[in-house]
mmCIF file of C-alpha atoms in Angstrom:
data_model
loop_
_atom_site.group_PDB
_atom_site.id
_atom_site.type_symbol
_atom_site.label_atom_id
_atom_site.label_comp_id
_atom_site.label_asym_id
_atom_site.label_seq_id
_atom_site.Cartn_x
_atom_site.Cartn_y
_atom_site.Cartn_z
ATOM 1 C CA LYS A 113 -0.329 -0.042 -0.062
ATOM 2 C CA THR A 114 2.733 2.780 -0.020
ATOM 3 C CA HIS A 115 1.837 2.948 -3.970
ATOM 4 C CA TYR A 116 -1.700 2.442 -4.079
ATOM 5 C CA THR A 117 -5.100 2.206 -2.023
ATOM 6 C CA ASP A 118 -5.562 -1.225 -1.980
ATOM 7 C CA MET A 119 -5.530 -4.772 -4.727
ATOM 8 C CA VAL A 120 -8.878 -4.392 -7.336
ATOM 9 C CA ALA A 121 -12.650 -5.060 -6.488
ATOM 10 C CA ILE A 122 -14.098 -5.523 -9.463
ATOM 11 C CA GLN A 123 -17.434 -3.932 -9.625
ATOM 12 C CA ASN A 124 -18.954 -5.890 -13.025
ATOM 13 C CA GLN A 125 -18.029 -7.555 -16.201
ATOM 14 C CA GLU A 126 -17.538 -4.392 -17.809
ATOM 15 C CA GLU A 127 -14.258 -4.001 -15.841
ATOM 16 C CA ILE A 128 -12.883 -7.580 -15.962
ATOM 17 C CA ALA A 129 -12.915 -7.263 -19.872
ATOM 18 C CA HIS A 130 -11.238 -4.102 -19.849
ATOM 19 C CA LEU A 131 -8.456 -5.287 -17.341
ATOM 20 C CA SER A 132 -8.398 -8.756 -19.696
ATOM 21 C CA SER A 133 -7.331 -6.319 -22.523
ATOM 22 C CA TRP A 134 -4.958 -3.660 -20.449
ATOM 23 C CA LEU A 135 -2.880 -6.299 -18.557
ATOM 24 C CA PRO A 136 -0.047 -8.127 -20.428
ATOM 25 C CA LYS A 137 -0.211 -11.693 -20.652
ATOM 26 C CA GLN A 138 1.777 -13.188 -17.147
ATOM 27 C CA SER A 139 2.625 -17.262 -17.085
ATOM 28 C CA THR A 140 1.713 -16.880 -13.988
ATOM 29 C CA HIS A 141 -1.977 -14.616 -14.254
ATOM 30 C CA TYR A 142 -2.923 -11.510 -11.469
ATOM 31 C CA TRP A 143 -3.738 -11.925 -8.122
ATOM 32 C CA ILE A 144 -6.970 -9.641 -7.503
ATOM 33 C CA GLY A 145 -8.500 -7.926 -4.553
ATOM 34 C CA ILE A 146 -10.254 -11.350 -3.046
ATOM 35 C CA ARG A 147 -10.142 -13.303 -0.573
ATOM 36 C CA LYS A 148 -12.678 -16.398 0.834
ATOM 37 C CA ILE A 149 -13.253 -14.785 4.689
ATOM 38 C CA ASN A 150 -14.963 -17.693 6.971
ATOM 39 C CA ASN A 151 -16.305 -19.611 3.580
ATOM 40 C CA VAL A 152 -17.435 -16.454 1.451
ATOM 41 C CA TRP A 153 -15.898 -14.429 -1.245
ATOM 42 C CA THR A 154 -15.137 -10.998 -0.181
ATOM 43 C CA TRP A 155 -13.210 -8.031 -1.183
ATOM 44 C CA VAL A 156 -10.957 -7.087 0.730
ATOM 45 C CA GLY A 157 -10.470 -3.172 0.086
ATOM 46 C CA THR A 158 -14.021 -3.253 0.603
ATOM 47 C CA ASN A 159 -14.807 -5.645 3.165
ATOM 48 C CA LYS A 160 -18.239 -6.608 0.928
ATOM 49 C CA PRO A 161 -19.291 -9.681 -0.905
ATOM 50 C CA LEU A 162 -18.801 -11.149 -3.936
ATOM 51 C CA THR A 163 -22.024 -10.395 -5.959
ATOM 52 C CA ALA A 164 -23.907 -12.060 -8.744
ATOM 53 C CA GLU A 165 -22.680 -9.649 -11.483
ATOM 54 C CA ALA A 166 -19.135 -9.399 -10.861
ATOM 55 C CA THR A 167 -18.180 -13.109 -10.437
ATOM 56 C CA ASN A 168 -16.716 -14.728 -13.152
ATOM 57 C CA TRP A 169 -15.661 -17.612 -11.969
ATOM 58 C CA ALA A 170 -13.216 -20.575 -14.621
ATOM 59 C CA LYS A 171 -15.673 -23.447 -15.605
ATOM 60 C CA ASP A 172 -15.430 -25.364 -12.563
ATOM 61 C CA GLU A 173 -14.146 -23.277 -10.351
ATOM 62 C CA PRO A 174 -13.668 -22.564 -7.302
ATOM 63 C CA ASN A 175 -12.958 -25.803 -6.740
ATOM 64 C CA ASN A 176 -11.172 -25.283 -3.076
ATOM 65 C CA GLY A 177 -7.579 -27.899 -5.663
ATOM 66 C CA LYS A 178 -9.840 -30.147 -4.847
ATOM 67 C CA LYS A 179 -7.825 -30.864 -1.292
ATOM 68 C CA LYS A 180 -9.915 -28.858 1.595
ATOM 69 C CA ALA A 181 -9.064 -32.679 3.361
ATOM 70 C CA ILE A 182 -5.107 -30.880 3.090
ATOM 71 C CA VAL A 183 -3.957 -28.784 6.330
ATOM 72 C CA GLY A 184 -2.768 -25.562 4.547
ATOM 73 C CA LYS A 185 -3.514 -26.058 1.334
ATOM 74 C CA SER A 186 -7.122 -24.281 1.523
ATOM 75 C CA GLU A 187 -7.400 -22.254 -1.802
ATOM 76 C CA ASP A 188 -8.383 -18.474 -0.190
ATOM 77 C CA CYS A 189 -7.052 -16.261 -3.393
ATOM 78 C CA VAL A 190 -8.191 -15.580 -6.151
ATOM 79 C CA GLU A 191 -6.284 -15.180 -9.284
ATOM 80 C CA MET A 192 -7.200 -13.548 -12.889
ATOM 81 C CA TYR A 193 -6.400 -15.771 -16.119
ATOM 82 C CA ILE A 194 -5.080 -12.633 -18.631
ATOM 83 C CA LYS A 195 -4.893 -12.874 -22.114
ATOM 84 C CA ARG A 196 -5.283 -17.183 -21.945
ATOM 85 C CA GLU A 197 -5.858 -18.952 -24.617
ATOM 86 C CA THR A 198 -9.092 -20.462 -22.655
ATOM 87 C CA GLU A 199 -10.791 -18.616 -20.514
ATOM 88 C CA ALA A 200 -8.925 -15.167 -20.803
ATOM 89 C CA GLY A 201 -10.077 -13.062 -17.886
ATOM 90 C CA LYS A 202 -11.861 -16.083 -16.216
ATOM 91 C CA TRP A 203 -10.597 -16.327 -11.887
ATOM 92 C CA ASN A 204 -9.447 -19.300 -10.211
ATOM 93 C CA ASP A 205 -9.350 -19.955 -6.801
ATOM 94 C CA GLU A 206 -5.057 -19.977 -5.715
ATOM 95 C CA ARG A 207 -2.863 -20.762 -3.106
ATOM 96 C CA CYS A 208 -2.624 -17.124 -1.568
ATOM 97 C CA LYS A 209 1.048 -18.574 -0.451
ATOM 98 C CA ASN A 210 2.357 -18.699 -4.239
ATOM 99 C CA LEU A 211 4.039 -15.522 -5.584
ATOM 100 C CA LYS A 212 2.297 -13.803 -8.460
ATOM 101 C CA THR A 213 1.886 -10.041 -9.482
ATOM 102 C CA ALA A 214 -1.423 -8.075 -7.500
ATOM 103 C CA LEU A 215 -3.334 -5.759 -9.474
ATOM 104 C CA CYS A 216 -3.394 -2.673 -7.576
ATOM 105 C CA PHE A 217 -5.616 0.676 -7.732
ATOM 106 C CA SER A 218 -5.139 4.080 -6.233
ATOM 107 C CA ALA A 219 -8.588 5.221 -5.203
ATOM 108 C CA ALA A 220 -10.583 7.552 -6.694
ATOM 109 C CA CYS A 221 -12.793 7.920 -4.035
ATOM 110 C CA LYS A 222 -12.616 11.040 -1.341
ATOM 111 C CA HIS A 223 -13.835 10.955 2.068
ATOM 112 C CA ASP A 224 -16.103 14.443 0.756
ATOM 113 C CA SER A 225 -16.570 11.986 -2.794
ATOM 114 C CA CYS A 226 -20.606 11.737 -1.875
ATOM 115 C CA LEU A 227 -22.169 14.291 0.503
ATOM 116 C CA PHE A 228 -25.548 11.894 1.153
ATOM 117 C CA GLY A 229 -24.268 8.068 -0.005
ATOM 118 C CA GLU A 230 -21.703 5.612 -0.326
ATOM 119 C CA CYS A 231 -18.238 6.213 -3.308
ATOM 120 C CA VAL A 232 -17.972 3.153 -5.750
ATOM 121 C CA GLU A 233 -14.567 2.896 -7.148
ATOM 122 C CA THR A 234 -15.010 2.384 -10.971
ATOM 123 C CA ILE A 235 -12.667 2.288 -13.877
ATOM 124 C CA ASN A 236 -10.273 5.395 -14.116
ATOM 125 C CA SER A 237 -13.056 7.623 -11.550
ATOM 126 C CA HIS A 238 -16.583 6.624 -9.397
ATOM 127 C CA ARG A 239 -19.847 6.833 -8.805
ATOM 128 C CA CYS A 240 -21.939 8.202 -6.352
ATOM 129 C CA GLU A 241 -25.057 5.392 -4.987
ATOM 130 C CA CYS A 242 -26.854 7.372 -2.937
ATOM 131 C CA THR A 243 -29.052 6.907 0.617
ATOM 132 C CA PRO A 244 -33.153 7.115 0.024
ATOM 133 C CA GLY A 245 -34.006 10.254 -0.282
ATOM 134 C CA CYS A 246 -30.944 11.935 -1.924
ATOM 135 C CA TYR A 247 -30.028 12.367 -5.693
ATOM 136 C CA GLY A 248 -27.243 14.052 -7.714
ATOM 137 C CA ASP A 249 -23.726 13.205 -8.581
ATOM 138 C CA ARG A 250 -22.663 13.759 -5.535
ATOM 139 C CA CYS A 251 -25.487 12.964 -3.664
ATOM 140 C CA GLU A 252 -25.725 16.315 -2.700
ATOM 141 C CA HIS A 253 -29.320 17.215 -2.877
ATOM 142 C CA VAL A 254 -32.398 15.994 -0.414
ATOM 143 C CA VAL A 255 -35.946 15.422 -0.972
ATOM 144 C CA LYS A 256 -37.788 17.708 1.217
ATOM 145 C CA CYS A 257 -41.877 17.579 1.857
ATOM 146 C CA ASN A 258 -44.352 20.522 1.870
ATOM 147 C CA LYS A 259 -43.714 22.712 5.865
ATOM 148 C CA ASP A 260 -47.122 24.339 5.493
ATOM 149 C CA GLU A 261 -48.597 20.810 5.660
ATOM 150 C CA VAL A 262 -47.232 20.298 9.454
ATOM 151 C CA THR A 263 -49.574 22.286 11.249
ATOM 152 C CA THR A 264 -49.828 22.975 15.346
ATOM 153 C CA PRO A 265 -53.068 21.291 16.612
ATOM 154 C CA HIS A 266 -55.397 23.950 18.303
ATOM 155 C CA GLU A 267 -55.323 22.328 21.807
ATOM 156 C CA GLY A 268 -51.508 20.597 21.935
ATOM 157 C CA GLY A 269 -48.153 20.884 19.787
ATOM 158 C CA VAL A 270 -45.911 19.411 17.589
ATOM 159 C CA ASP A 271 -41.861 18.528 17.941
ATOM 160 C CA CYS A 272 -40.148 18.146 15.145
ATOM 161 C CA THR A 273 -36.659 16.372 14.641
ATOM 162 C CA HIS A 274 -34.778 16.512 11.440
ATOM 163 C CA VAL A 275 -32.061 14.314 10.339
ATOM 164 C CA TYR A 276 -30.823 16.282 6.821
ATOM 165 C CA GLY A 277 -32.403 19.435 6.919
ATOM 166 C CA ASP A 278 -35.759 20.962 8.074
ATOM 167 C CA PHE A 279 -38.458 19.080 6.596
ATOM 168 C CA ALA A 280 -36.654 17.402 4.191
ATOM 169 C CA TYR A 281 -35.875 13.329 4.112
ATOM 170 C CA ASN A 282 -36.739 11.284 7.334
ATOM 171 C CA THR A 283 -37.662 14.531 9.443
ATOM 172 C CA SER A 284 -40.394 13.381 11.892
ATOM 173 C CA CYS A 285 -42.450 15.171 13.676
ATOM 174 C CA ARG A 286 -44.080 14.335 16.654
ATOM 175 C CA TYR A 287 -48.008 15.383 17.852
ATOM 176 C CA SER A 288 -49.210 15.740 21.275
ATOM 177 C CA CYS A 289 -52.188 16.742 22.710
ATOM 178 C CA GLU A 290 -53.642 19.265 26.298
ATOM 179 C CA GLU A 291 -55.165 17.221 28.910
ATOM 180 C CA GLY A 292 -58.650 15.555 27.870
ATOM 181 C CA TYR A 293 -57.551 15.933 24.321
ATOM 182 C CA GLN A 294 -56.595 12.934 21.786
ATOM 183 C CA LEU A 295 -54.730 12.448 18.569
ATOM 184 C CA SER A 296 -56.355 11.618 15.709
ATOM 185 C CA THR A 297 -53.342 10.312 13.773
ATOM 186 C CA PRO A 298 -51.508 7.074 15.068
ATOM 187 C CA GLY A 299 -48.003 7.377 14.991
ATOM 188 C CA PRO A 300 -45.709 10.280 14.349
ATOM 189 C CA GLN A 301 -45.696 12.400 10.318
ATOM 190 C CA ARG A 302 -42.232 11.154 8.828
ATOM 191 C CA CYS A 303 -41.148 13.164 5.410
ATOM 192 C CA SER A 304 -40.357 9.921 2.150
ATOM 193 C CA GLU A 305 -38.265 9.516 0.112
ATOM 194 C CA THR A 306 -40.242 10.401 -2.352
ATOM 195 C CA GLY A 307 -41.010 13.861 -0.902
ATOM 196 C CA ASN A 308 -44.810 13.417 0.973
ATOM 197 C CA TRP A 309 -45.209 12.837 4.214
ATOM 198 C CA THR A 310 -46.376 9.281 5.811
ATOM 199 C CA GLU A 311 -49.765 10.838 7.834
ATOM 200 C CA THR A 312 -51.270 13.897 8.012
ATOM 201 C CA SER A 313 -52.006 16.741 10.571
ATOM 202 C CA PRO A 314 -54.332 15.860 13.212
#
């Protein structure tokens, strides 16, 4: 990690095709950033499970080398075939102690790349996956609800808690009544990701 962020985490088939066409051939092939952790194939840089979209195993792989009974022989790391005559770009599970060139990357994601969302690395760039109720290239905008629809009861009060800003997504307004009165709504009024209140004011 002296010069790079981590080993590559491949997101989809497009990135697999890019690496397969761009990298030179090596007889030992290349390590990519996947390891078997608690029997789950996991991207080591993000600690996220391998998704079906990104999966690109070679035929009959992963097979753990068919040596599961031999202690220390488990194949818990993954190599990628580059410029191979058959199954180029496909993956094979390998013993982690084998020496190979590791495919590393410099992260495009910064701490402020996505304001209200998760930054996902892509080829030479990144994209933002916004949390519900947020939108924009950097997830910088938040859906808002009409504040005029929050009205104070004649014989009561209202207290609103704001998460992403005044009367924005996930704002919750709780109503209360003076002694001798009863609320006509069952629960708090919440601003949904569609920009509508979940309840009407009592």
